[in-house]
PDB file of C-alpha atoms and ligand atoms in Angstrom:
ATOM      1  CA  UNK A   5      58.843  79.773  90.933  1.00 73.00           C
ATOM      2  CA  UNK A   6      57.050  83.047  91.506  1.00 92.00           C
ATOM      3  CA  UNK A   7      56.618  83.712  95.205  1.00 96.00           C
ATOM      4  CA  UNK A   8      53.265  85.239  96.064  1.00 97.00           C
ATOM      5  CA  UNK A   9      54.453  85.733  99.626  1.00 98.00           C
ATOM      6  CA  UNK A  10      57.988  85.822 100.940  1.00 98.00           C
ATOM      7  CA  UNK A  11      58.554  86.539 104.606  1.00 98.00           C
ATOM      8  CA  UNK A  12      62.057  86.806 106.030  1.00 98.00           C
ATOM      9  CA  UNK A  13      63.104  87.327 109.633  1.00 98.00           C
ATOM     10  CA  UNK A  14      59.675  88.535 110.672  1.00 98.00           C
ATOM     11  CA  UNK A  15      59.360  89.750 114.246  1.00 98.00           C
ATOM     12  CA  UNK A  16      56.110  91.153 115.487  1.00 98.00           C
ATOM     13  CA  UNK A  17      53.437  91.197 118.143  1.00 98.00           C
ATOM     14  CA  UNK A  18      51.159  93.626 119.914  1.00 98.00           C
ATOM     15  CA  UNK A  19      52.656  97.066 120.538  1.00 95.00           C
ATOM     16  CA  UNK A  20      55.911  96.437 122.356  1.00 95.00           C
ATOM     17  CA  UNK A  21      55.023  92.850 123.198  1.00 98.00           C
ATOM     18  CA  UNK A  22      56.944  90.516 120.935  1.00 98.00           C
ATOM     19  CA  UNK A  23      55.206  87.266 119.961  1.00 98.00           C
ATOM     20  CA  UNK A  24      57.002  86.245 116.737  1.00 98.00           C
ATOM     21  CA  UNK A  25      60.749  85.631 116.464  1.00 98.00           C
ATOM     22  CA  UNK A  26      62.400  85.554 113.069  1.00 97.00           C
ATOM     23  CA  UNK A  27      59.779  83.829 110.922  1.00 98.00           C
ATOM     24  CA  UNK A  28      60.923  82.760 107.417  1.00 98.00           C
ATOM     25  CA  UNK A  29      58.048  81.502 105.257  1.00 98.00           C
ATOM     26  CA  UNK A  30      56.964  81.632 101.648  1.00 98.00           C
ATOM     27  CA  UNK A  31      53.986  80.725  99.495  1.00 98.00           C
ATOM     28  CA  UNK A  32      54.588  80.022  95.812  1.00 97.00           C
ATOM     29  CA  UNK A  33      52.115  80.862  93.095  1.00 96.00           C
ATOM     30  CA  UNK A  34      49.252  78.344  93.186  1.00 95.00           C
ATOM     31  CA  UNK A  35      50.344  76.729  96.438  1.00 97.00           C
ATOM     32  CA  UNK A  36      48.234  75.662  99.409  1.00 98.00           C
ATOM     33  CA  UNK A  37      50.370  76.069 102.534  1.00 98.00           C
ATOM     34  CA  UNK A  38      49.281  75.141 106.060  1.00 97.00           C
ATOM     35  CA  UNK A  39      50.646  76.468 109.346  1.00 97.00           C
ATOM     36  CA  UNK A  40      50.117  74.261 112.389  1.00 94.00           C
ATOM     37  CA  UNK A  41      51.273  74.515 115.982  1.00 92.00           C
ATOM     38  CA  UNK A  42      49.998  74.503 119.561  1.00 91.00           C
ATOM     39  CA  UNK A  43      47.504  77.035 120.916  1.00 92.00           C
ATOM     40  CA  UNK A  44      49.069  80.368 121.721  1.00 95.00           C
ATOM     41  CA  UNK A  45      52.214  79.881 119.628  1.00 95.00           C
ATOM     42  CA  UNK A  46      51.536  82.916 117.433  1.00 98.00           C
ATOM     43  CA  UNK A  47      49.782  81.540 114.332  1.00 97.00           C
ATOM     44  CA  UNK A  48      46.926  84.044 114.402  1.00 97.00           C
ATOM     45  CA  UNK A  49      49.316  86.845 115.300  1.00 98.00           C
ATOM     46  CA  UNK A  50      51.413  85.987 112.256  1.00 98.00           C
ATOM     47  CA  UNK A  51      48.449  86.332 109.882  1.00 98.00           C
ATOM     48  CA  UNK A  52      47.416  89.562 111.606  1.00 98.00           C
ATOM     49  CA  UNK A  53      50.899  91.024 111.146  1.00 98.00           C
ATOM     50  CA  UNK A  54      50.835  90.048 107.464  1.00 98.00           C
ATOM     51  CA  UNK A  55      47.456  91.733 107.015  1.00 97.00           C
ATOM     52  CA  UNK A  56      48.544  94.954 108.715  1.00 97.00           C
ATOM     53  CA  UNK A  57      46.334  94.404 111.766  1.00 97.00           C
ATOM     54  CA  UNK A  58      49.064  94.317 114.377  1.00 97.00           C
ATOM     55  CA  UNK A  59      52.675  95.379 114.832  1.00 97.00           C
ATOM     56  CA  UNK A  60      55.532  94.356 112.579  1.00 98.00           C
ATOM     57  CA  UNK A  61      58.756  94.975 114.511  1.00 98.00           C
ATOM     58  CA  UNK A  62      61.300  93.692 112.064  1.00 97.00           C
ATOM     59  CA  UNK A  63      61.863  91.649 108.939  1.00 98.00           C
ATOM     60  CA  UNK A  64      60.507  91.843 105.410  1.00 98.00           C
ATOM     61  CA  UNK A  65      57.216  90.872 103.789  1.00 98.00           C
ATOM     62  CA  UNK A  66      57.243  90.670  99.991  1.00 98.00           C
ATOM     63  CA  UNK A  67      54.101  90.202  97.917  1.00 98.00           C
ATOM     64  CA  UNK A  68      54.849  89.253  94.306  1.00 97.00           C
ATOM     65  CA  UNK A  69      58.357  90.655  94.830  1.00 96.00           C
ATOM     66  CA  UNK A  70      57.115  94.037  96.099  1.00 97.00           C
ATOM     67  CA  UNK A  71      58.078  94.988  99.630  1.00 98.00           C
ATOM     68  CA  UNK A  72      54.771  95.476 101.471  1.00 98.00           C
ATOM     69  CA  UNK A  73      56.257  95.404 104.990  1.00 97.00           C
ATOM     70  CA  UNK A  74      54.146  97.489 107.340  1.00 95.00           C
ATOM     71  CA  UNK A  75      51.569  98.401 104.690  1.00 97.00           C
ATOM     72  CA  UNK A  76      48.060  99.306 105.764  1.00 96.00           C
ATOM     73  CA  UNK A  77      45.301  96.720 105.365  1.00 95.00           C
ATOM     74  CA  UNK A  78      43.364  98.660 102.716  1.00 92.00           C
ATOM     75  CA  UNK A  79      46.463  98.932 100.521  1.00 95.00           C
ATOM     76  CA  UNK A  80      47.102  95.198 100.919  1.00 96.00           C
ATOM     77  CA  UNK A  81      43.519  94.438  99.876  1.00 93.00           C
ATOM     78  CA  UNK A  82      43.983  96.588  96.762  1.00 92.00           C
ATOM     79  CA  UNK A  83      47.049  94.508  95.910  1.00 94.00           C
ATOM     80  CA  UNK A  84      44.940  91.346  95.981  1.00 95.00           C
ATOM     81  CA  UNK A  85      45.521  90.036  99.498  1.00 97.00           C
ATOM     82  CA  UNK A  86      42.547  88.834 101.544  1.00 96.00           C
ATOM     83  CA  UNK A  87      42.129  87.411 105.037  1.00 96.00           C
ATOM     84  CA  UNK A  88      39.428  85.471 106.863  1.00 96.00           C
ATOM     85  CA  UNK A  89      39.804  85.897 110.637  1.00 95.00           C
ATOM     86  CA  UNK A  90      39.326  83.070 113.111  1.00 90.00           C
ATOM     87  CA  UNK A  91      36.455  84.676 115.026  1.00 86.00           C
ATOM     88  CA  UNK A  92      33.900  87.416 114.436  1.00 84.00           C
ATOM     89  CA  UNK A  93      34.254  86.999 110.703  1.00 90.00           C
ATOM     90  CA  UNK A  94      30.673  87.875 109.790  1.00 94.00           C
ATOM     91  CA  UNK A  95      28.324  90.664 110.930  1.00 94.00           C
ATOM     92  CA  UNK A  96      25.503  88.688 112.586  1.00 94.00           C
ATOM     93  CA  UNK A  97      22.997  91.548 112.527  1.00 95.00           C
ATOM     94  CA  UNK A  98      23.396  92.068 108.762  1.00 96.00           C
ATOM     95  CA  UNK A  99      21.873  89.915 106.061  1.00 96.00           C
ATOM     96  CA  UNK A 100      24.019  87.548 104.008  1.00 96.00           C
ATOM     97  CA  UNK A 101      23.768  89.948 101.053  1.00 95.00           C
ATOM     98  CA  UNK A 102      24.777  92.912 103.215  1.00 95.00           C
ATOM     99  CA  UNK A 103      27.758  90.971 104.536  1.00 95.00           C
ATOM    100  CA  UNK A 104      28.880  90.319 100.985  1.00 94.00           C
ATOM    101  CA  UNK A 105      28.417  93.968 100.042  1.00 93.00           C
ATOM    102  CA  UNK A 106      30.653  94.908 102.999  1.00 90.00           C
ATOM    103  CA  UNK A 107      33.364  92.830 101.380  1.00 88.00           C
ATOM    104  CA  UNK A 108      33.030  94.948  98.258  1.00 87.00           C
ATOM    105  CA  UNK A 109      33.337  98.395  99.841  1.00 84.00           C
ATOM    106  CA  UNK A 110      35.324 100.626  97.538  1.00 82.00           C
ATOM    107  CA  UNK A 111      34.818  98.355  94.513  1.00 85.00           C
ATOM    108  CA  UNK A 112      32.796  99.102  91.386  1.00 89.00           C
ATOM    109  CA  UNK A 113      29.274  97.674  91.586  1.00 91.00           C
ATOM    110  CA  UNK A 114      29.962  95.499  88.532  1.00 92.00           C
ATOM    111  CA  UNK A 115      32.954  93.966  90.364  1.00 90.00           C
ATOM    112  CA  UNK A 116      30.826  93.368  93.453  1.00 92.00           C
ATOM    113  CA  UNK A 117      28.122  91.655  91.379  1.00 92.00           C
ATOM    114  CA  UNK A 118      30.726  89.452  89.766  1.00 91.00           C
ATOM    115  CA  UNK A 119      32.154  88.629  93.190  1.00 89.00           C
ATOM    116  CA  UNK A 120      28.744  87.697  94.582  1.00 92.00           C
ATOM    117  CA  UNK A 121      28.058  85.538  91.539  1.00 90.00           C
ATOM    118  CA  UNK A 122      31.366  83.722  92.068  1.00 86.00           C
ATOM    119  CA  UNK A 123      30.524  83.113  95.742  1.00 86.00           C
ATOM    120  CA  UNK A 124      27.102  81.731  94.882  1.00 87.00           C
ATOM    121  CA  UNK A 125      28.663  79.341  92.432  1.00 86.00           C
ATOM    122  CA  UNK A 126      31.178  78.169  94.981  1.00 85.00           C
ATOM    123  CA  UNK A 127      28.767  77.997  97.909  1.00 88.00           C
ATOM    124  CA  UNK A 128      25.250  77.337  96.586  1.00 87.00           C
ATOM    125  CA  UNK A 129      24.001  77.127 100.205  1.00 85.00           C
ATOM    126  CA  UNK A 130      24.674  80.850 100.537  1.00 88.00           C
ATOM    127  CA  UNK A 131      22.708  81.673  97.402  1.00 88.00           C
ATOM    128  CA  UNK A 132      19.418  80.667  98.958  1.00 90.00           C
ATOM    129  CA  UNK A 133      20.060  82.586 102.171  1.00 92.00           C
ATOM    130  CA  UNK A 134      20.809  86.027 100.703  1.00 94.00           C
ATOM    131  CA  UNK A 135      18.112  87.857 102.667  1.00 95.00           C
ATOM    132  CA  UNK A 136      18.528  85.949 105.926  1.00 96.00           C
ATOM    133  CA  UNK A 137      20.448  87.444 108.822  1.00 96.00           C
ATOM    134  CA  UNK A 138      23.954  86.053 109.152  1.00 95.00           C
ATOM    135  CA  UNK A 139      23.022  85.274 112.772  1.00 95.00           C
ATOM    136  CA  UNK A 140      20.615  82.632 111.494  1.00 95.00           C
ATOM    137  CA  UNK A 141      23.311  80.685 109.608  1.00 93.00           C
ATOM    138  CA  UNK A 142      24.854  77.470 110.887  1.00 90.00           C
ATOM    139  CA  UNK A 143      28.571  77.489 111.778  1.00 89.00           C
ATOM    140  CA  UNK A 144      29.474  75.987 108.423  1.00 89.00           C
ATOM    141  CA  UNK A 145      27.331  78.459 106.498  1.00 91.00           C
ATOM    142  CA  UNK A 146      28.877  81.348 108.411  1.00 92.00           C
ATOM    143  CA  UNK A 147      32.337  80.181 107.447  1.00 92.00           C
ATOM    144  CA  UNK A 148      31.212  79.951 103.823  1.00 92.00           C
ATOM    145  CA  UNK A 149      29.908  83.500 104.074  1.00 94.00           C
ATOM    146  CA  UNK A 150      33.150  84.731 105.642  1.00 95.00           C
ATOM    147  CA  UNK A 151      35.177  83.153 102.839  1.00 95.00           C
ATOM    148  CA  UNK A 152      32.778  84.486 100.224  1.00 94.00           C
ATOM    149  CA  UNK A 153      33.116  87.970 101.637  1.00 94.00           C
ATOM    150  CA  UNK A 154      36.893  87.785 101.481  1.00 94.00           C
ATOM    151  CA  UNK A 155      36.643  86.674  97.850  1.00 93.00           C
ATOM    152  CA  UNK A 156      34.509  89.629  96.733  1.00 92.00           C
ATOM    153  CA  UNK A 157      37.651  91.740  96.293  1.00 89.00           C
ATOM    154  CA  UNK A 158      38.909  89.133  93.794  1.00 90.00           C
ATOM    155  CA  UNK A 159      42.158  88.360  95.650  1.00 94.00           C
ATOM    156  CA  UNK A 160      45.078  86.395  94.284  1.00 95.00           C
ATOM    157  CA  UNK A 161      46.311  85.470  97.768  1.00 98.00           C
ATOM    158  CA  UNK A 162      44.003  84.357 100.568  1.00 97.00           C
ATOM    159  CA  UNK A 163      44.883  83.796 104.235  1.00 98.00           C
ATOM    160  CA  UNK A 164      42.473  81.871 106.463  1.00 97.00           C
ATOM    161  CA  UNK A 165      42.665  81.439 110.228  1.00 97.00           C
ATOM    162  CA  UNK A 166      41.243  78.087 111.362  1.00 96.00           C
ATOM    163  CA  UNK A 167      38.446  77.934 108.781  1.00 95.00           C
ATOM    164  CA  UNK A 168      37.194  74.571 110.029  1.00 94.00           C
ATOM    165  CA  UNK A 169      37.273  75.242 113.786  1.00 91.00           C
ATOM    166  CA  UNK A 170      34.087  74.148 115.550  1.00 84.00           C
ATOM    167  CA  UNK A 171      32.551  72.706 112.372  1.00 90.00           C
ATOM    168  CA  UNK A 172      31.061  69.262 111.903  1.00 89.00           C
ATOM    169  CA  UNK A 173      33.305  66.766 110.066  1.00 89.00           C
ATOM    170  CA  UNK A 174      31.134  67.064 106.965  1.00 87.00           C
ATOM    171  CA  UNK A 175      31.593  70.828 106.822  1.00 88.00           C
ATOM    172  CA  UNK A 176      35.310  70.547 107.660  1.00 93.00           C
ATOM    173  CA  UNK A 177      35.825  68.443 104.551  1.00 91.00           C
ATOM    174  CA  UNK A 178      33.596  70.628 102.417  1.00 90.00           C
ATOM    175  CA  UNK A 179      35.231  73.902 103.450  1.00 92.00           C
ATOM    176  CA  UNK A 180      38.750  72.557 102.912  1.00 94.00           C
ATOM    177  CA  UNK A 181      37.764  71.132  99.524  1.00 94.00           C
ATOM    178  CA  UNK A 182      36.392  74.537  98.553  1.00 92.00           C
ATOM    179  CA  UNK A 183      39.541  76.297  99.710  1.00 94.00           C
ATOM    180  CA  UNK A 184      41.599  73.796  97.755  1.00 95.00           C
ATOM    181  CA  UNK A 185      39.542  74.454  94.624  1.00 93.00           C
ATOM    182  CA  UNK A 186      40.364  78.173  94.817  1.00 92.00           C
ATOM    183  CA  UNK A 187      43.695  77.243  93.342  1.00 92.00           C
ATOM    184  CA  UNK A 188      41.941  76.495  90.061  1.00 91.00           C
ATOM    185  CA  UNK A 189      41.012  80.171  89.999  1.00 89.00           C
ATOM    186  CA  UNK A 190      44.635  81.202  90.464  1.00 91.00           C
ATOM    187  CA  UNK A 191      44.335  81.957  94.173  1.00 95.00           C
ATOM    188  CA  UNK A 192      47.253  80.954  96.384  1.00 98.00           C
ATOM    189  CA  UNK A 193      46.319  79.966  99.919  1.00 98.00           C
ATOM    190  CA  UNK A 194      47.873  80.193 103.380  1.00 98.00           C
ATOM    191  CA  UNK A 195      45.832  78.427 106.064  1.00 98.00           C
ATOM    192  CA  UNK A 196      46.268  78.172 109.813  1.00 97.00           C
ATOM    193  CA  UNK A 197      44.637  74.942 110.975  1.00 94.00           C
ATOM    194  CA  UNK A 198      44.041  73.038 114.165  1.00 88.00           C
ATOM    195  CA  UNK A 199      42.694  70.155 112.063  1.00 89.00           C
ATOM    196  CA  UNK A 200      46.240  69.560 110.924  1.00 90.00           C
ATOM    197  CA  UNK A 201      45.852  66.238 109.154  1.00 90.00           C
ATOM    198  CA  UNK A 202      42.809  67.317 107.198  1.00 91.00           C
ATOM    199  CA  UNK A 203      44.434  70.511 105.990  1.00 94.00           C
ATOM    200  CA  UNK A 204      47.869  69.009 105.311  1.00 94.00           C
ATOM    201  CA  UNK A 205      46.233  66.301 103.219  1.00 93.00           C
ATOM    202  CA  UNK A 206      45.317  69.048 100.745  1.00 95.00           C
ATOM    203  CA  UNK A 207      48.477  71.124 101.148  1.00 97.00           C
ATOM    204  CA  UNK A 208      51.697  71.291  99.183  1.00 97.00           C
ATOM    205  CA  UNK A 209      53.784  72.330 102.170  1.00 97.00           C
ATOM    206  CA  UNK A 210      53.474  73.005 105.846  1.00 96.00           C
ATOM    207  CA  UNK A 211      55.125  74.963 108.633  1.00 96.00           C
ATOM    208  CA  UNK A 212      55.108  74.031 112.298  1.00 94.00           C
ATOM    209  CA  UNK A 213      55.187  76.975 114.698  1.00 95.00           C
ATOM    210  CA  UNK A 214      56.138  76.761 118.350  1.00 94.00           C
ATOM    211  CA  UNK A 215      56.605  79.663 120.777  1.00 96.00           C
ATOM    212  CA  UNK A 216      56.638  82.227 117.994  1.00 98.00           C
ATOM    213  CA  UNK A 217      59.183  80.445 115.819  1.00 97.00           C
ATOM    214  CA  UNK A 218      59.146  78.079 112.861  1.00 97.00           C
ATOM    215  CA  UNK A 219      60.417  74.775 114.234  1.00 94.00           C
ATOM    216  CA  UNK A 220      59.864  72.742 111.068  1.00 93.00           C
ATOM    217  CA  UNK A 221      58.964  73.326 107.460  1.00 95.00           C
ATOM    218  CA  UNK A 222      58.669  70.861 104.640  1.00 95.00           C
ATOM    219  CA  UNK A 223      56.365  69.090 102.260  1.00 95.00           C
ATOM    220  CA  UNK A 224      52.933  68.296 103.647  1.00 94.00           C
ATOM    221  CA  UNK A 225      53.694  64.688 102.776  1.00 92.00           C
ATOM    222  CA  UNK A 226      56.720  64.687 105.065  1.00 91.00           C
ATOM    223  CA  UNK A 227      54.911  66.317 107.945  1.00 90.00           C
ATOM    224  CA  UNK A 228      52.094  63.802 107.658  1.00 89.00           C
ATOM    225  CA  UNK A 229      54.266  60.716 107.415  1.00 86.00           C
ATOM    226  CA  UNK A 230      57.610  61.381 109.112  1.00 84.00           C
ATOM    227  CA  UNK A 231      57.346  59.671 112.519  1.00 78.00           C
ATOM    228  CA  UNK A 232      59.852  62.126 114.021  1.00 77.00           C
ATOM    229  CA  UNK A 233      57.392  64.917 113.351  1.00 80.00           C
ATOM    230  CA  UNK A 234      54.497  63.007 114.866  1.00 71.00           C
ATOM    231  CA  UNK A 235      55.448  64.188 118.329  1.00 69.00           C
ATOM    232  CA  UNK A 236      54.472  67.725 117.342  1.00 65.00           C
ATOM    233  CA  UNK A 237      51.062  66.498 116.293  1.00 64.00           C
ATOM    234  CA  UNK A 238      50.464  64.848 119.593  1.00 53.00           C
ATOM    235  CA  UNK A 239      50.909  68.147 121.402  1.00 51.00           C
ATOM    236  CA  UNK A 240      48.889  70.138 118.947  1.00 52.00           C
ATOM    237  CA  UNK A 241      45.702  70.578 120.880  1.00 45.00           C
ATOM    238  CA  UNK A 242      47.335  71.539 124.154  1.00 45.00           C
ATOM    239  CA  UNK A 243      48.278  75.104 125.001  1.00 48.00           C
ATOM    240  CA  UNK A 244      51.887  76.292 124.834  1.00 52.00           C
ATOM    241  CA  UNK A 245      53.816  75.607 128.029  1.00 43.00           C
ATOM    242  CA  UNK A 246      51.399  73.025 129.390  1.00 39.00           C
TER     243      UNK A 246
HETATM  244  N1  ADP B   6      45.504  91.416 121.313  1.00 70.50           N
HETATM  245  C1  ADP B   6      46.525  90.843 121.969  1.00 70.50           C
HETATM  246  N2  ADP B   6      47.337  91.567 122.792  1.00 70.50           N
HETATM  247  C2  ADP B   6      48.368  90.991 123.429  1.00 70.50           C
HETATM  248  N3  ADP B   6      48.702  89.677 123.326  1.00 70.50           N
HETATM  249  C3  ADP B   6      47.931  88.914 122.550  1.00 70.50           C
HETATM  250  C4  ADP B   6      46.797  89.444 121.827  1.00 70.50           C
HETATM  251  N4  ADP B   6      46.236  88.434 121.126  1.00 70.50           N
HETATM  252  C5  ADP B   6      46.972  87.328 121.381  1.00 70.50           C
HETATM  253  N5  ADP B   6      47.981  87.621 122.242  1.00 70.50           N
HETATM  254  C6  ADP B   6      48.991  86.681 122.725  1.00 70.50           C
HETATM  255  O1  ADP B   6      49.824  86.309 121.632  1.00 70.50           O
HETATM  256  C7  ADP B   6      50.241  84.955 121.785  1.00 70.50           C
HETATM  257  C8  ADP B   6      49.965  84.213 120.515  1.00 70.50           C
HETATM  258  O2  ADP B   6      48.564  84.173 120.310  1.00 70.50           O
HETATM  259  P1  ADP B   6      47.924  83.685 118.953  1.00 70.50           P
HETATM  260  O3  ADP B   6      48.678  84.289 117.829  1.00 70.50           O
HETATM  261  O4  ADP B   6      46.459  83.963 119.037  1.00 70.50           O
HETATM  262  O5  ADP B   6      48.209  82.132 119.005  1.00 70.50           O
HETATM  263  P2  ADP B   6      47.610  80.914 118.116  1.00 70.50           P
HETATM  264  O6  ADP B   6      46.807  81.525 117.020  1.00 70.50           O
HETATM  265  O7  ADP B   6      48.796  80.162 117.649  1.00 70.50           O
HETATM  266  O8  ADP B   6      46.777  80.100 119.052  1.00 70.50           O
HETATM  267  C9  ADP B   6      49.516  84.393 123.009  1.00 70.50           C
HETATM  268  O9  ADP B   6      50.404  84.407 124.082  1.00 70.50           O
HETATM  269  C10 ADP B   6      48.388  85.386 123.227  1.00 70.50           C
HETATM  270  O10 ADP B   6      48.067  85.472 124.582  1.00 70.50           O
HETATM  271 MG1   MG B   7      44.795  81.322 116.582  1.00 70.50          MG
END
């Protein structure tokens, strides 16, 4: 199976501060993989290291068998990697259209138009809000816009950090269904989720992080139904060390 992402022995953090300890993780072509784990265990940091936003200390990151360890974000985007951050993922003072155009910086205008068309098809709600300020969108609409913006560059691998956080149950389902459907367009997905059950229900596999390490990995099915793993779920919404 072709691995879109293969991470081995990853150590990283912020400057000299180490947060992640020897992470091994992979995403196969067409997979939906979910990372879960308590607050503060390093899930967001992991995605940021992968996207070149914070320090990789050690280990290897391969994208489609090319070593991209330590690459800059813009080069990763050109390779087809995209990322939707957990917070501040839209520019509130810009219109929806302007936000989408920001996602297409450096692309040909024909590619940007195609990207915007794709987003409108996926999220019709966005289509009718093109000239509204992003600040005026609901939480769910903002998340749709953030995902749409990440998709403008036509990625083949998308990472999302807690895409359903603070959304109503209806939007949680809708957003996860949309993310799931990206696979039909050949996009492989790595999601960090606090709504573990909801995300795992759509995932092929999952990883459980704790204190900067992978403490369990397996099929989503196993994580959802193995009673031994249930204890991790119970602690999921409490901070590390509490
Ligand atoms: N910019 C930063 N500088 C230094 N430490 C940080 C920074 N951001 C997060 N951390 C620390 O990194 C650890 C992991 O945080 P994070 O990756 O956000 O966890 P999670 O996403 O699993 O909740 C926490 O101890 C947090 O305090
Ligand atoms: Mg986080």
